[in-house]
Amino acid sequence: MSGRLEPPPRGERTYLNAARRSAELEALADGAIVDVLVIGGGVTGAGVALDAVTRGLSVALIERRDLAAGTSGFSSKLAHGGLRYLSNLQFDVAWESARERATLATATAPHLVRALPQLTIVSGRFPPPVAAAFETGIRMGDAMRALSGTSRRRLPAMRRISAAEARIWAPELSTSELRGAILSWDGLLEDDALLVIALARTAAAHGVRVLTYCEATELTGEGARVRDVLGDASFELRARHVVNATGVWADTLVDTVKLRPSKGAHLLVRAERLGYPRAMMNVGMPGHFGRFLFAIPRPDDLVLIGVTDDPFEGPIPDTPPVDREDERFLLETLSLGLQRPLDSLDVVASFAGLRPLLDSGSEATADLSRRHAVLEDPATRAITVVGGKLTTYRQMAQDAVDLIAARPGVGAGPCRTRALPVVGAQAVAGPAPAGVPARLVSRFGAEAQEIAALAAGDPELLEPLAPEVPALGVEVLAAVQREGAVSADDVLDRRSRLGLVPTWREAGAPAVEQLLASLAEVPA
Ligand SMILES: Cc1cc2nc3c(=O)[nH]c(=O)nc-3n(C[C@H](O)[C@H](O)[C@H](O)COP(=O)(O)OP(=O)(O)OC[C@H]3O[C@@H](n4cnc5c(N)ncnc54)[C@H](O)[C@@H]3O)c2cc1C
């Protein structure tokens, strides 16, 4: 690892917006050749683009829809240490997760990672040897935390706690068979889409041309045929090397890639219904050793319940559905650990994502490895990087770019991303500066003050977009001026995340539309 890089430059080089998109699109359509074309604007593609550009390569990143519109916007939003892989004895996968969690939490995106207390319930439903096995796994996870350099100040050590203390952390826990719990700590992301956007902006600051709403329709061997979805025009984008980072869609561009997608469904319930828990609850799934459902307290007084893991057959939809069976399974299983069972009236929202798992012939998708793979297509030489986790995106990107760097004639430097902070990651200690809403600090870190200043003296822009809606007016301005949103949907669904809860979306949409209309009236 070479020396620590300076944070990305401040100012407009980090801004993604419609004017920049048009200029970059024009240059590429005119035949400019890049060293690396990255296809897919999820966490993997954004990570690859950042890795490649900081090694001195010229890079274009294209995304068929919006940044984080695929799986990366529908994860459980954990920067996790890989505990569940220990139950499958996948020590290397768990270690990679723990190490990359440490990188995210200490170097690359500390402003977006919080310490998340979690309770693993020890109840009469588990025989003592099973409870002992859980504890051993958690102790190993804690050892990996220490080895990865994550301090106890950041993620405290695990400890056994009494049933009474467990109920202080999670008041709705059922007491009937509760013998106690193990309290351990993991990482929680403020928001997954926010991480992807911060990565893409950081990549842009280093010179990556980021083009959303541009779809690769075919790999040509010398780049790709690209369709500008907004302008409905096609052109050939010329590139010396191509990385296919299209997640569950990877096999549509490269037919030698074989995937077995699995669906993960989540529900959101109000924190009030679960007594405002302060810790994530892990409830064991009957008949599945080492598999748990969880309830994660989130910012904005919601609790995220997840997650299913079922094979997904058929064409890949843009928005995977959460059906009645998903909801029933999640509510019934989590309720095994609660005093009052949840029912569908408690659910305020639901969303699902598709895991891009490699087909290894295993029976159940839950058993398929979460290892990532970097595969070279013999016909086009395109490199596909797929699998893995949001937490391990950086290592995935490094492995993909290493393969390019090893090709003859490529003058790439060493990987630099392990110590490269993303936009907003400079340390923010203590309470929000005066006049800067706490939400902006949580989401924009060191950039919060600048985002607040976009209000330019209009106090309404520092208020929620509508009653009971968490996002503020200035977030809409930031979304369009800096974060590459080109439509109200981009603002609602991938920037403010109001789209995660239908009532928020409905309440916030008129104000978002109105702000976008007023921005359109401002002369460029
Ligand atoms: C339910 C669920 C929960 C998860 N929870 C966690 C978690 O808590 N923590 C964690 O670390 N990991 C988690 N994961 C795993 C993690 O979310 C994924 O591994 C990761 O987001 C995959 O990112 P990606 O960039 O590879 O794919 P994607 O995010 O899907 O990105 C691929 C992109 O490619 C674009 N694209 C497709 N075709 C084309 C084309 N032809 N041209 C241009 N663009 C194209 C798509 O629009 C998409 O935006 C979870 C996964 C699921 C499904």
Coordinates of C-alpha atoms and ligand atoms in Angstrom, one line a residue:
M1 CA 0.0 0.0 0.0
S2 CA 1.5 3.3 -1.0
G3 CA 1.3 6.5 1.2
R4 CA -2.0 8.0 2.3
L5 CA -3.7 10.1 -0.4
E6 CA -5.1 13.5 0.2
P7 CA -8.9 13.7 0.4
P8 CA -10.6 14.3 -2.9
P9 CA -10.5 18.0 -3.9
R10 CA -13.3 20.2 -2.8
G11 CA -15.4 22.2 -5.2
E12 CA -17.1 21.4 -8.4
R13 CA -14.9 18.5 -9.4
T14 CA -17.1 16.3 -7.2
Y15 CA -20.4 17.6 -8.7
L16 CA -22.5 15.3 -10.8
N17 CA -25.3 17.1 -12.7
A18 CA -27.1 17.3 -16.0
A19 CA -24.7 19.8 -17.5
R20 CA -21.7 17.6 -16.8
R21 CA -23.5 14.5 -18.0
S22 CA -24.2 16.2 -21.4
A23 CA -20.6 17.4 -21.8
E24 CA -19.1 14.0 -21.0
L25 CA -21.6 12.1 -23.1
E26 CA -20.8 14.4 -26.1
A27 CA -17.1 13.8 -25.7
L28 CA -17.5 10.0 -25.5
A29 CA -20.0 9.8 -28.4
D30 CA -17.5 11.8 -30.5
G31 CA -15.1 8.9 -30.3
A32 CA -12.9 9.7 -27.2
I33 CA -11.2 6.4 -26.2
V34 CA -10.9 5.5 -22.5
D35 CA -8.7 3.0 -20.9
V36 CA -11.5 1.4 -18.9
L37 CA -15.2 1.3 -19.5
V38 CA -17.1 0.2 -16.3
I39 CA -20.7 -0.9 -16.9
G40 CA -23.0 -0.8 -13.9
G41 CA -23.4 2.1 -11.4
G42 CA -24.0 0.0 -8.3
V43 CA -21.4 -0.2 -5.5
T44 CA -19.2 -2.6 -7.4
G45 CA -19.0 -0.5 -10.6
A46 CA -18.5 2.8 -8.7
G47 CA -15.8 1.1 -6.7
V48 CA -14.1 -0.2 -9.8
A49 CA -14.2 3.2 -11.5
L50 CA -12.6 4.8 -8.4
D51 CA -9.9 2.1 -8.2
A52 CA -9.0 2.4 -11.8
V53 CA -8.9 6.2 -12.0
T54 CA -6.7 6.5 -8.9
R55 CA -4.2 4.1 -10.6
G56 CA -3.8 6.6 -13.4
L57 CA -6.2 5.1 -16.0
S58 CA -8.9 7.0 -17.9
V59 CA -12.3 5.7 -17.0
A60 CA -16.0 6.0 -18.1
L61 CA -18.7 4.6 -15.9
I62 CA -22.1 4.0 -17.5
E63 CA -25.4 3.0 -15.7
R64 CA -28.6 2.0 -17.5
R65 CA -30.8 3.7 -14.9
D66 CA -29.7 5.8 -11.8
L67 CA -26.8 5.2 -9.5
A68 CA -27.7 2.5 -6.9
A69 CA -30.9 1.7 -8.8
G70 CA -30.1 -2.1 -8.6
T71 CA -29.3 -4.3 -5.7
S72 CA -27.1 -1.7 -4.0
G73 CA -30.0 0.4 -3.1
F74 CA -32.0 -2.5 -1.6
S75 CA -29.5 -4.1 0.8
S76 CA -30.0 -4.5 4.5
K77 CA -27.6 -1.5 4.9
L78 CA -25.1 -3.3 7.1
A79 CA -21.4 -2.9 6.9
H80 CA -21.0 -6.3 8.4
G81 CA -18.2 -8.3 9.8
G82 CA -19.4 -11.5 8.2
L83 CA -20.5 -13.4 11.3
R84 CA -23.0 -15.6 9.3
Y85 CA -20.1 -16.9 7.2
L86 CA -18.5 -18.4 10.2
S87 CA -21.4 -20.7 10.7
N88 CA -20.7 -22.0 7.2
L89 CA -17.0 -22.3 8.1
Q90 CA -16.1 -19.8 5.4
F91 CA -13.4 -18.1 7.4
D92 CA -11.8 -16.3 4.5
V93 CA -15.1 -14.7 3.5
A94 CA -15.7 -13.7 7.1
W95 CA -12.2 -12.2 7.4
E96 CA -12.6 -10.3 4.2
S97 CA -15.8 -8.8 5.5
A98 CA -14.3 -7.9 8.8
R99 CA -11.3 -6.3 7.2
E100 CA -13.4 -4.3 4.6
R101 CA -15.8 -3.2 7.4
A102 CA -12.8 -1.8 9.2
T103 CA -11.7 0.1 6.0
L104 CA -15.1 1.6 5.6
A105 CA -15.5 2.6 9.2
T106 CA -12.0 4.0 9.7
A107 CA -10.7 5.3 6.4
T108 CA -13.0 5.4 3.4
A109 CA -16.5 6.3 4.7
P110 CA -16.5 6.7 8.5
H111 CA -19.2 9.4 8.3
L112 CA -21.6 6.8 6.9
V113 CA -20.9 3.9 9.3
R114 CA -22.4 3.6 12.8
A115 CA -21.8 1.1 15.5
L116 CA -24.8 -1.2 15.7
P117 CA -25.4 -3.1 19.0
Q118 CA -26.9 -6.5 18.3
L119 CA -28.5 -9.1 20.4
T120 CA -28.3 -12.8 19.8
I121 CA -31.0 -14.3 21.9
V122 CA -30.3 -17.2 24.1
S123 CA -33.6 -18.8 24.8
G124 CA -35.1 -22.2 25.9
R125 CA -35.7 -22.9 22.2
F126 CA -32.0 -23.5 21.7
P127 CA -30.3 -26.5 23.5
P128 CA -27.2 -25.4 25.4
P129 CA -24.7 -26.8 22.8
V130 CA -26.4 -24.6 20.1
A131 CA -26.2 -21.5 22.3
A132 CA -22.5 -22.3 23.0
A133 CA -21.9 -22.6 19.3
F134 CA -23.4 -19.2 18.7
E135 CA -21.2 -17.7 21.4
T136 CA -18.1 -19.3 19.9
G137 CA -18.9 -17.8 16.5
I138 CA -19.5 -14.4 18.0
R139 CA -16.2 -14.6 19.9
M140 CA -14.4 -15.5 16.6
G141 CA -16.1 -12.5 15.0
D142 CA -14.8 -10.3 17.8
A143 CA -11.3 -11.7 17.3
M144 CA -11.5 -10.7 13.6
R145 CA -12.7 -7.3 14.6
A146 CA -9.5 -6.9 16.7
L147 CA -7.3 -8.3 14.0
S148 CA -8.8 -6.0 11.4
G149 CA -7.8 -3.0 13.5
T150 CA -11.3 -1.9 14.5
S151 CA -10.9 -0.5 18.0
R152 CA -13.1 -1.4 20.9
R153 CA -13.9 2.3 21.1
R154 CA -15.5 2.0 17.6
L155 CA -17.1 -1.5 18.0
P156 CA -17.1 -2.5 21.7
A157 CA -16.3 -6.0 22.8
M158 CA -19.0 -8.7 23.0
R159 CA -20.5 -9.7 26.3
R160 CA -23.2 -11.9 27.8
I161 CA -26.1 -10.0 29.2
S162 CA -29.1 -11.0 31.4
A163 CA -32.6 -11.3 30.1
A164 CA -33.4 -8.1 32.0
E165 CA -30.7 -6.2 30.3
A166 CA -31.6 -7.6 26.9
R167 CA -35.1 -6.2 27.4
I168 CA -33.6 -2.7 28.1
W169 CA -31.9 -2.9 24.6
A170 CA -35.0 -4.4 23.0
P171 CA -38.2 -3.9 25.1
E172 CA -40.5 -6.1 22.9
L173 CA -38.3 -9.2 23.4
S174 CA -40.4 -12.1 24.6
T175 CA -39.5 -13.1 28.2
S176 CA -41.2 -16.5 28.2
E177 CA -38.1 -18.6 27.3
L178 CA -35.5 -15.8 27.4
R179 CA -32.4 -17.0 29.3
G180 CA -30.2 -14.0 28.3
A181 CA -28.5 -12.7 25.2
I182 CA -25.1 -12.0 23.7
L183 CA -24.5 -8.4 23.0
S184 CA -22.1 -7.8 20.2
W185 CA -21.4 -4.9 17.7
D186 CA -21.4 -4.6 14.0
G187 CA -21.5 -1.8 11.4
L188 CA -24.7 0.0 10.1
L189 CA -24.6 2.1 7.0
E190 CA -26.5 5.4 7.1
D191 CA -27.7 4.5 3.7
D192 CA -26.4 2.2 0.9
A193 CA -27.3 4.4 -2.0
L194 CA -25.6 7.3 -0.3
L195 CA -22.4 5.3 -0.3
V196 CA -22.6 4.5 -4.0
I197 CA -23.3 8.1 -4.8
A198 CA -20.3 9.3 -2.7
L199 CA -18.1 6.7 -4.4
A200 CA -19.2 7.9 -7.9
R201 CA -18.7 11.5 -6.9
T202 CA -15.2 10.7 -5.6
A203 CA -14.4 8.9 -8.8
A204 CA -15.7 11.9 -10.8
A205 CA -13.4 14.2 -8.8
H206 CA -10.5 12.1 -10.0
G207 CA -11.7 12.4 -13.6
V208 CA -14.1 9.5 -14.2
R209 CA -16.9 10.3 -16.7
V210 CA -20.0 9.2 -14.9
L211 CA -23.0 8.7 -17.3
T212 CA -26.3 7.6 -15.8
Y213 CA -29.1 6.5 -18.0
C214 CA -26.7 5.0 -20.6
E215 CA -27.1 1.3 -21.3
A216 CA -24.6 -1.0 -22.7
T217 CA -26.5 -3.0 -25.3
E218 CA -23.7 -5.1 -26.6
L219 CA -20.0 -5.6 -26.0
T220 CA -18.0 -5.1 -29.2
G221 CA -14.5 -6.3 -28.3
E222 CA -13.4 -2.7 -28.5
G223 CA -15.8 -1.2 -26.0
A224 CA -19.5 -1.3 -26.1
R225 CA -22.5 -0.2 -28.0
V226 CA -24.3 2.3 -25.7
R227 CA -27.8 3.7 -25.8
D228 CA -28.4 7.1 -24.2
V229 CA -31.7 6.3 -22.6
L230 CA -32.7 10.0 -22.1
G231 CA -31.8 11.1 -25.6
D232 CA -32.7 7.8 -27.2
A233 CA -29.5 7.8 -29.3
S234 CA -26.9 5.1 -29.7
F235 CA -23.1 5.3 -30.1
E236 CA -20.0 3.2 -29.8
L237 CA -18.1 3.8 -26.7
R238 CA -14.4 2.9 -27.3
A239 CA -12.4 1.4 -24.5
R240 CA -9.2 -0.6 -24.2
H241 CA -10.7 -2.7 -21.3
V242 CA -14.2 -3.4 -20.2
V243 CA -15.5 -4.3 -16.7
N244 CA -18.9 -5.7 -16.5
A245 CA -20.2 -4.8 -13.0
T246 CA -23.9 -5.3 -13.7
G247 CA -24.8 -7.5 -10.8
V248 CA -27.8 -9.7 -11.4
W249 CA -27.8 -8.6 -15.0
A250 CA -24.2 -9.7 -15.6
D251 CA -25.2 -12.7 -17.7
T252 CA -27.2 -10.6 -20.2
L253 CA -24.0 -8.9 -21.4
V254 CA -21.6 -11.9 -21.1
D255 CA -23.2 -15.3 -21.7
T256 CA -20.3 -17.3 -20.1
V257 CA -21.3 -15.9 -16.7
K258 CA -23.8 -18.3 -14.9
L259 CA -25.8 -16.7 -12.1
R260 CA -28.4 -18.0 -9.6
P261 CA -30.1 -14.9 -8.3
S262 CA -31.7 -15.1 -4.9
K263 CA -34.3 -12.7 -3.5
G264 CA -34.0 -11.0 -0.2
A265 CA -37.2 -9.3 1.1
H266 CA -37.4 -6.7 3.9
L267 CA -40.2 -5.0 5.8
L268 CA -40.2 -1.7 7.7
V269 CA -42.2 -1.2 10.9
R270 CA -42.4 1.8 13.2
A271 CA -39.9 1.7 16.0
E272 CA -42.7 2.6 18.4
R273 CA -44.3 -0.8 17.7
L274 CA -41.2 -2.5 19.0
G275 CA -40.7 -0.2 22.0
Y276 CA -38.0 1.9 20.3
P277 CA -35.3 -0.8 20.3
R278 CA -31.7 0.4 20.6
A279 CA -30.1 -2.9 19.4
M280 CA -30.6 -5.2 16.4
M281 CA -32.4 -8.3 17.4
N282 CA -31.3 -11.6 15.8
V283 CA -33.9 -14.3 16.0
G284 CA -32.9 -17.8 15.1
M285 CA -34.8 -19.5 12.2
P286 CA -36.2 -22.8 13.4
G287 CA -34.5 -25.7 11.7
H288 CA -31.7 -23.7 10.1
F289 CA -28.6 -23.6 12.3
G290 CA -26.7 -20.3 12.1
R291 CA -29.5 -18.6 10.1
F292 CA -31.2 -15.6 11.7
L293 CA -33.8 -13.1 10.9
F294 CA -33.1 -9.6 12.2
A295 CA -34.8 -6.4 13.2
I296 CA -32.5 -3.4 12.8
P297 CA -33.3 0.0 14.4
R298 CA -32.7 2.6 11.7
P299 CA -32.5 6.4 11.8
D300 CA -35.9 8.0 11.2
D301 CA -37.7 5.8 13.8
L302 CA -38.1 2.7 11.6
V303 CA -37.0 -0.9 12.2
L304 CA -35.9 -2.9 9.2
I305 CA -36.9 -6.6 9.4
G306 CA -35.2 -9.1 7.1
V307 CA -34.2 -11.0 5.3
T308 CA -35.4 -13.8 3.1
D309 CA -33.1 -15.8 0.8
D310 CA -35.1 -17.6 -1.9
P311 CA -34.1 -18.6 -5.4
F312 CA -35.4 -16.1 -8.0
E313 CA -36.4 -17.5 -11.3
G314 CA -37.2 -15.7 -14.6
P315 CA -36.4 -12.4 -16.1
I316 CA -34.8 -9.9 -13.7
P317 CA -37.2 -7.0 -12.8
D318 CA -36.1 -3.5 -12.1
T319 CA -38.0 -3.6 -8.8
P320 CA -38.3 -7.1 -7.3
P321 CA -41.7 -7.7 -5.6
V322 CA -42.3 -8.5 -1.9
D323 CA -45.2 -10.9 -1.9
R324 CA -47.6 -12.1 0.8
E325 CA -45.5 -15.2 1.5
D326 CA -42.4 -13.1 2.1
E327 CA -44.3 -10.9 4.5
R328 CA -45.9 -13.8 6.3
F329 CA -42.6 -15.6 6.8
L330 CA -40.8 -12.5 8.1
L331 CA -43.5 -11.5 10.5
E332 CA -44.1 -15.0 11.8
T333 CA -40.5 -15.9 12.3
L334 CA -39.5 -12.6 13.9
S335 CA -42.6 -12.8 16.2
L336 CA -41.2 -16.0 17.7
G337 CA -38.8 -13.7 19.7
L338 CA -41.4 -11.0 20.5
Q339 CA -43.9 -10.5 23.3
R340 CA -46.7 -9.4 20.9
P341 CA -46.6 -10.9 17.4
L342 CA -46.4 -8.5 14.5
D343 CA -49.0 -8.5 11.8
S344 CA -49.4 -7.0 8.4
L345 CA -51.0 -3.9 9.8
D346 CA -47.7 -3.1 11.5
V347 CA -45.9 -3.0 8.1
V348 CA -45.3 0.5 6.8
A349 CA -43.2 -0.4 3.8
S350 CA -41.4 -3.3 2.1
F351 CA -38.6 -3.7 -0.4
A352 CA -36.6 -6.5 -1.9
G353 CA -33.2 -6.9 -3.6
L354 CA -31.7 -9.7 -5.7
R355 CA -28.3 -11.2 -4.8
P356 CA -26.1 -11.8 -7.8
L357 CA -24.8 -15.2 -6.7
L358 CA -22.7 -17.4 -8.9
D359 CA -24.2 -20.7 -9.8
S360 CA -22.1 -23.4 -8.1
G361 CA -24.7 -26.2 -8.4
S362 CA -25.6 -26.0 -4.7
E363 CA -29.2 -26.8 -3.8
A364 CA -30.3 -23.7 -1.7
T365 CA -29.3 -20.2 -2.6
A366 CA -28.8 -19.5 1.1
D367 CA -25.9 -22.0 0.9
L368 CA -24.3 -20.5 -2.1
S369 CA -21.1 -18.8 -1.3
R370 CA -21.0 -15.0 -0.9
R371 CA -17.4 -15.1 -2.3
H372 CA -17.0 -12.7 -5.3
A373 CA -15.6 -13.8 -8.6
V374 CA -13.6 -12.0 -11.3
L375 CA -14.1 -13.7 -14.6
E376 CA -12.6 -13.0 -18.0
D377 CA -14.7 -13.6 -21.1
P378 CA -12.7 -15.4 -23.7
A379 CA -14.6 -13.8 -26.6
T380 CA -14.5 -10.1 -25.7
R381 CA -11.9 -10.1 -22.9
A382 CA -14.4 -8.2 -20.8
I383 CA -13.9 -8.7 -17.1
T384 CA -17.0 -9.5 -15.0
V385 CA -16.9 -8.9 -11.3
V386 CA -19.8 -10.3 -9.4
G387 CA -21.0 -11.8 -6.1
G388 CA -19.6 -10.6 -2.9
K389 CA -21.2 -8.0 -0.7
L390 CA -21.7 -4.3 -0.4
T391 CA -19.2 -4.3 2.5
T392 CA -16.5 -5.9 0.3
Y393 CA -17.0 -3.8 -2.8
R394 CA -13.5 -2.2 -2.4
Q395 CA -11.7 -5.6 -2.5
M396 CA -13.8 -6.7 -5.5
A397 CA -12.9 -3.5 -7.3
Q398 CA -9.2 -4.0 -6.5
D399 CA -9.2 -7.6 -7.8
A400 CA -10.9 -6.6 -11.1
V401 CA -8.5 -3.7 -11.7
D402 CA -5.5 -5.9 -10.8
L403 CA -6.5 -8.1 -13.7
I404 CA -6.4 -5.2 -16.1
A405 CA -3.2 -3.9 -14.6
A406 CA -1.5 -7.3 -15.3
R407 CA -2.3 -7.1 -19.0
P408 CA 0.6 -6.2 -21.3
G409 CA 1.1 -2.5 -21.9
V410 CA -1.1 -1.2 -19.1
G411 CA 0.7 1.4 -17.1
A412 CA -1.4 1.2 -14.0
G413 CA -0.1 2.1 -10.5
P414 CA -0.8 0.2 -7.3
C415 CA -4.2 0.1 -5.8
R416 CA -4.8 3.2 -3.6
T417 CA -8.4 2.9 -2.4
R418 CA -7.7 1.4 1.0
A419 CA -6.8 4.8 2.4
L420 CA -8.8 7.0 0.1
P421 CA -11.7 8.8 1.8
V422 CA -14.9 9.4 -0.2
V423 CA -16.5 12.8 -0.5
G424 CA -17.7 13.9 2.9
A425 CA -15.5 11.5 4.8
Q426 CA -13.3 14.0 6.5
A427 CA -13.6 13.7 10.2
V428 CA -16.7 15.2 11.8
A429 CA -16.6 15.2 15.5
G430 CA -19.2 16.3 18.0
P431 CA -22.6 17.9 17.4
A432 CA -23.7 19.5 14.2
P433 CA -22.3 23.0 13.7
A434 CA -24.9 25.7 14.6
G435 CA -27.6 26.0 12.0
V436 CA -26.8 22.7 10.3
P437 CA -29.5 20.1 10.8
A438 CA -28.3 16.9 12.3
R439 CA -29.7 14.9 9.3
L440 CA -27.3 16.7 7.0
V441 CA -24.3 15.8 9.1
S442 CA -25.4 12.1 9.3
R443 CA -25.8 11.9 5.5
F444 CA -23.2 14.3 4.1
G445 CA -20.5 14.3 6.8
A446 CA -18.0 17.0 6.3
E447 CA -20.0 18.4 3.4
A448 CA -23.0 19.1 5.6
Q449 CA -22.3 22.8 6.2
E450 CA -21.9 23.4 2.4
I451 CA -25.2 21.6 1.8
A452 CA -27.0 23.7 4.4
A453 CA -25.6 26.8 2.8
L454 CA -27.5 25.9 -0.4
A455 CA -30.5 27.2 1.4
A456 CA -29.0 30.7 0.8
G457 CA -31.0 32.3 3.6
D458 CA -34.3 30.6 2.9
P459 CA -35.1 28.8 6.2
E460 CA -37.8 26.7 4.6
L461 CA -35.2 24.8 2.7
L462 CA -33.8 23.6 6.0
E463 CA -37.1 22.2 7.0
P464 CA -38.7 18.8 6.1
L465 CA -40.2 18.7 2.7
A466 CA -43.6 17.9 4.3
P467 CA -44.9 17.1 7.8
E468 CA -43.7 13.6 9.0
V469 CA -41.2 13.3 6.2
P470 CA -37.5 13.2 7.2
A471 CA -35.8 14.7 4.1
L472 CA -35.1 18.5 3.9
G473 CA -35.5 20.9 1.0
V474 CA -31.8 21.5 0.6
E475 CA -31.4 17.8 -0.1
V476 CA -33.3 18.2 -3.3
L477 CA -30.9 21.0 -4.4
A478 CA -27.9 18.9 -3.5
A479 CA -29.4 15.9 -5.3
V480 CA -29.7 17.8 -8.6
Q481 CA -26.6 20.1 -8.4
R482 CA -24.1 17.6 -6.9
E483 CA -25.4 14.1 -6.7
G484 CA -26.4 13.5 -10.4
A485 CA -30.2 13.2 -9.9
V486 CA -31.9 13.9 -13.2
S487 CA -35.6 13.4 -12.2
A488 CA -38.0 13.5 -9.3
D489 CA -37.7 9.7 -9.0
D490 CA -34.0 9.9 -8.6
V491 CA -34.4 12.4 -5.8
L492 CA -37.2 10.5 -4.1
D493 CA -35.9 7.0 -4.6
R494 CA -32.1 7.1 -4.5
R495 CA -31.1 10.5 -2.8
S496 CA -33.6 11.3 -0.1
R497 CA -34.8 7.7 0.2
L498 CA -38.4 8.9 0.7
G499 CA -39.3 6.2 -1.8
L500 CA -38.6 3.5 0.7
V501 CA -41.9 4.3 2.5
P502 CA -44.9 4.9 0.3
T503 CA -46.5 7.5 2.6
W504 CA -43.3 9.5 2.7
R505 CA -43.0 9.4 -1.1
E506 CA -46.5 10.5 -1.6
A507 CA -46.2 13.4 1.0
G508 CA -42.8 14.5 -0.3
A509 CA -43.3 14.3 -4.1
P510 CA -45.2 17.6 -4.6
A511 CA -42.5 19.6 -2.8
V512 CA -39.7 17.7 -4.8
E513 CA -41.5 18.5 -8.1
Q514 CA -42.0 22.1 -7.1
L515 CA -38.3 22.5 -6.2
L516 CA -37.2 20.9 -9.4
A517 CA -39.5 23.2 -11.4
S518 CA -38.0 26.2 -9.7
L519 CA -34.5 25.0 -10.4
A520 CA -35.3 24.5 -14.1
E521 CA -36.4 28.2 -14.2
V522 CA -33.0 29.4 -13.0
P523 CA -30.8 30.4 -16.0
A524 CA -27.7 28.2 -16.4
Ligands
LIG1 C1 -31.7 -8.4 0.2 C2 -30.2 -8.1 0.2 C3 -29.6 -7.6 1.3 C4 -28.2 -7.4 1.3 N1 -27.7 -6.8 2.5 C5 -26.4 -6.6 2.5 C6 -25.8 -5.9 3.6 O1 -26.5 -5.5 4.6 N2 -24.5 -5.7 3.6 C7 -23.7 -6.0 2.5 O2 -22.5 -5.8 2.6 N3 -24.2 -6.6 1.4 C8 -25.5 -6.9 1.4 N4 -26.1 -7.4 0.3 C9 -25.2 -7.7 -0.9 C10 -25.1 -6.4 -1.7 O3 -26.2 -5.6 -1.7 C11 -24.7 -6.7 -3.2 O4 -23.7 -7.6 -3.2 C12 -24.3 -5.4 -3.9 O5 -25.1 -4.4 -3.7 C13 -24.2 -5.8 -5.4 O6 -23.7 -4.6 -6.0 P1 -23.4 -4.5 -7.6 O7 -22.9 -3.2 -7.9 O8 -22.6 -5.7 -8.0 O9 -24.8 -4.8 -8.3 P2 -26.0 -3.7 -8.5 O10 -26.1 -2.8 -7.3 O11 -27.2 -4.4 -8.9 O12 -25.5 -2.8 -9.7 C14 -25.5 -3.3 -11.0 C15 -26.0 -2.1 -11.9 O13 -25.8 -2.4 -13.2 C16 -26.8 -1.7 -14.0 N5 -26.9 -2.4 -15.3 C17 -27.4 -3.6 -15.6 N6 -27.3 -3.8 -16.9 C18 -26.7 -2.8 -17.4 C19 -26.3 -2.4 -18.8 N7 -26.5 -3.3 -19.8 N8 -25.8 -1.2 -19.0 C20 -25.6 -0.3 -18.0 N9 -25.9 -0.6 -16.7 C21 -26.5 -1.8 -16.4 C22 -28.0 -1.9 -13.1 O14 -29.0 -0.9 -13.4 C23 -27.4 -1.7 -11.7 O15 -27.6 -0.4 -11.2 C24 -27.5 -7.7 0.2 C25 -28.1 -8.2 -0.9 C26 -29.4 -8.4 -1.0 C27 -30.1 -8.9 -2.2

